[in-house]
């Protein structure tokens, strides 16, 4: 029932879209990369519990929120993490700040939605702009 009603976690421009090839290879993006200024607030898209808040190779400083019923959101490339594993979050709570971790050359946020462990297109779920 929430499909198409969630707000993007950060205001920014789309740098890489779900399903696009990565670096000209056969591997595709499992999420989106949103270009945004370094330090901009990253917000949770829905209620849930932080199940991971640490460094992960390739995604840098990463926050994973478990929303229950098989749904999770991933927020990577952060400069800082503002929540800890076990913390509960609500829609709009600030959980991190945009950075360049995870081998990025320009600031941005990696954002992914998983349904029962499989990546799904965030564009089908998140349609509202922050502050809008």
C-alpha positions as a printed NumPy array, in Angstrom:
array([[  0.   ,   0.   ,   0.   ],
       [  3.022,   2.317,   0.341],
       [  4.254,   1.845,  -3.212],
       [  4.669,   5.246,  -4.857],
       [  4.078,   7.239,  -1.659],
       [  7.492,   7.415,   0.034],
       [  9.8  ,  10.438,   0.03 ],
       [ 13.351,  10.244,  -1.373],
       [ 15.975,  10.08 ,   1.397],
       [ 17.888,  13.112,   0.098],
       [ 17.331,  15.957,  -2.345],
       [ 19.684,  15.478,  -5.258],
       [ 20.144,  14.614,  -8.899],
       [ 20.056,  11.085, -10.295],
       [ 23.595,   9.99 , -11.214],
       [ 22.983,   6.249, -11.68 ],
       [ 19.61 ,   4.568, -12.055],
       [ 18.411,   1.128, -10.985],
       [ 19.327,  -1.522, -13.552],
       [ 21.862,   0.599, -15.443],
       [ 25.185,  -1.101, -16.244],
       [ 27.999,  -0.205, -13.848],
       [ 31.228,   1.095, -15.398],
       [ 30.324,  -0.288, -18.833],
       [ 30.27 ,  -3.89 , -17.614],
       [ 27.635,  -6.558, -17.211],
       [ 27.047,  -5.794, -13.508],
       [ 24.038,  -3.526, -12.977],
       [ 23.101,  -1.046, -10.267],
       [ 20.895,  -2.635,  -7.57 ],
       [ 19.827,   0.822,  -6.4  ],
       [ 20.254,   4.469,  -7.362],
       [ 22.992,   7.002,  -6.745],
       [ 21.771,  10.502,  -5.984],
       [ 24.297,  13.322,  -6.314],
       [ 23.988,  15.773,  -3.414],
       [ 26.258,  18.176,  -1.531],
       [ 28.593,  16.657,   1.033],
       [ 27.061,  16.864,   4.501],
       [ 23.415,  17.062,   3.353],
       [ 21.062,  15.156,   5.676],
       [ 20.002,  11.638,   4.684],
       [ 16.562,  10.692,   5.996],
       [ 14.859,   7.353,   6.597],
       [ 12.047,   6.706,   4.107],
       [  9.895,   4.669,   6.506],
       [  9.572,   3.27 ,  10.03 ],
       [ 12.047,   0.568,  10.931],
       [ 15.02 ,  -0.575,  12.949],
       [ 18.67 ,  -0.026,  12.072],
       [ 20.243,  -3.466,  11.607],
       [ 23.623,  -2.291,  10.272],
       [ 25.5  ,   1.   ,  10.707],
       [ 29.165,   0.66 ,   9.792],
       [ 31.699,   0.494,   6.976],
       [ 31.109,  -2.   ,   4.151],
       [ 33.569,  -2.387,   1.287],
       [ 32.217,  -0.832,  -1.906],
       [ 29.411,   1.053,  -0.15 ],
       [ 31.479,   2.966,   2.414],
       [ 29.649,   4.059,   5.539],
       [ 26.352,   2.216,   5.232],
       [ 23.076,   2.234,   7.147],
       [ 20.584,  -0.607,   6.648],
       [ 17.05 ,  -0.243,   8.012],
       [ 14.779,  -3.276,   8.399],
       [ 11.142,  -2.261,   7.868],
       [  9.656,  -5.675,   8.592],
       [  7.684,  -8.009,   6.324],
       [ 10.816,  -8.652,   4.23 ],
       [ 11.599,  -5.017,   3.346],
       [ 14.921,  -3.226,   3.91 ],
       [ 16.469,   0.025,   2.732],
       [ 20.194,   0.638,   2.296],
       [ 21.867,   4.056,   2.469],
       [ 25.54 ,   4.103,   1.407],
       [ 28.501,   6.394,   0.595],
       [ 27.804,   8.429,   3.749],
       [ 30.185,  10.878,   5.399],
       [ 28.754,  10.283,   8.868],
       [ 26.335,   7.814,  10.416],
       [ 23.973,   9.308,  12.987],
       [ 22.166,   6.149,  14.128],
       [ 23.411,   2.951,  15.731],
       [ 22.483,  -0.675,  15.221],
       [ 19.266,  -1.312,  17.172],
       [ 17.938,   2.251,  16.903],
       [ 14.337,   2.716,  15.755],
       [ 13.66 ,   5.296,  13.044],
       [ 10.575,   7.016,  11.67 ],
       [ 10.015,   8.523,   8.217],
       [ 12.085,  11.696,   7.89 ],
       [ 14.488,  10.919,  10.756],
       [ 18.037,  11.979,   9.903],
       [ 20.173,   8.834,   9.848],
       [ 23.37 ,   9.97 ,   8.09 ],
       [ 24.999,  12.702,   6.002],
       [ 25.992,  12.542,   2.334],
       [ 29.633,  11.785,   1.692],
       [ 32.204,  10.306,  -0.64 ],
       [ 32.951,   7.046,   1.154],
       [ 32.962,   3.811,  -0.839],
       [ 35.437,   4.963,  -3.504],
       [ 33.288,   7.826,  -4.789],
       [ 34.85 ,  10.826,  -6.526],
       [ 31.874,  13.121,  -5.965],
       [ 29.445,  13.317,  -3.064],
       [ 26.297,  11.258,  -3.301],
       [ 24.012,   8.752,  -1.664],
       [ 23.605,   5.134,  -2.712],
       [ 19.997,   4.105,  -2.009],
       [ 18.562,   0.618,  -2.425],
       [ 15.313,  -1.109,  -1.496],
       [ 15.197,  -4.87 ,  -0.987],
       [ 12.113,  -7.042,  -0.873],
       [ 12.793, -10.477,   0.617],
       [ 16.503, -10.031,  -0.101],
       [ 16.075,  -9.013,  -3.751],
       [ 16.75 ,  -5.478,  -5.005],
       [ 13.681,  -3.683,  -6.378],
       [ 13.431,  -0.435,  -8.319],
       [ 13.26 ,   2.436,  -5.782],
       [ 11.521,   4.591,  -8.396],
       [  8.395,   2.469,  -8.023],
       [  8.286,   3.127,  -4.265],
       [  9.749,   6.572,  -3.725],
       [  8.15 ,   9.37 ,  -5.702],
       [  7.96 ,  12.389,  -3.41 ],
       [ 10.747,  14.942,  -3.217],
       [ 12.137,  15.883,   0.203],
       [ 10.309,  18.877,   1.626],
       [  7.541,  18.519,  -0.98 ]])
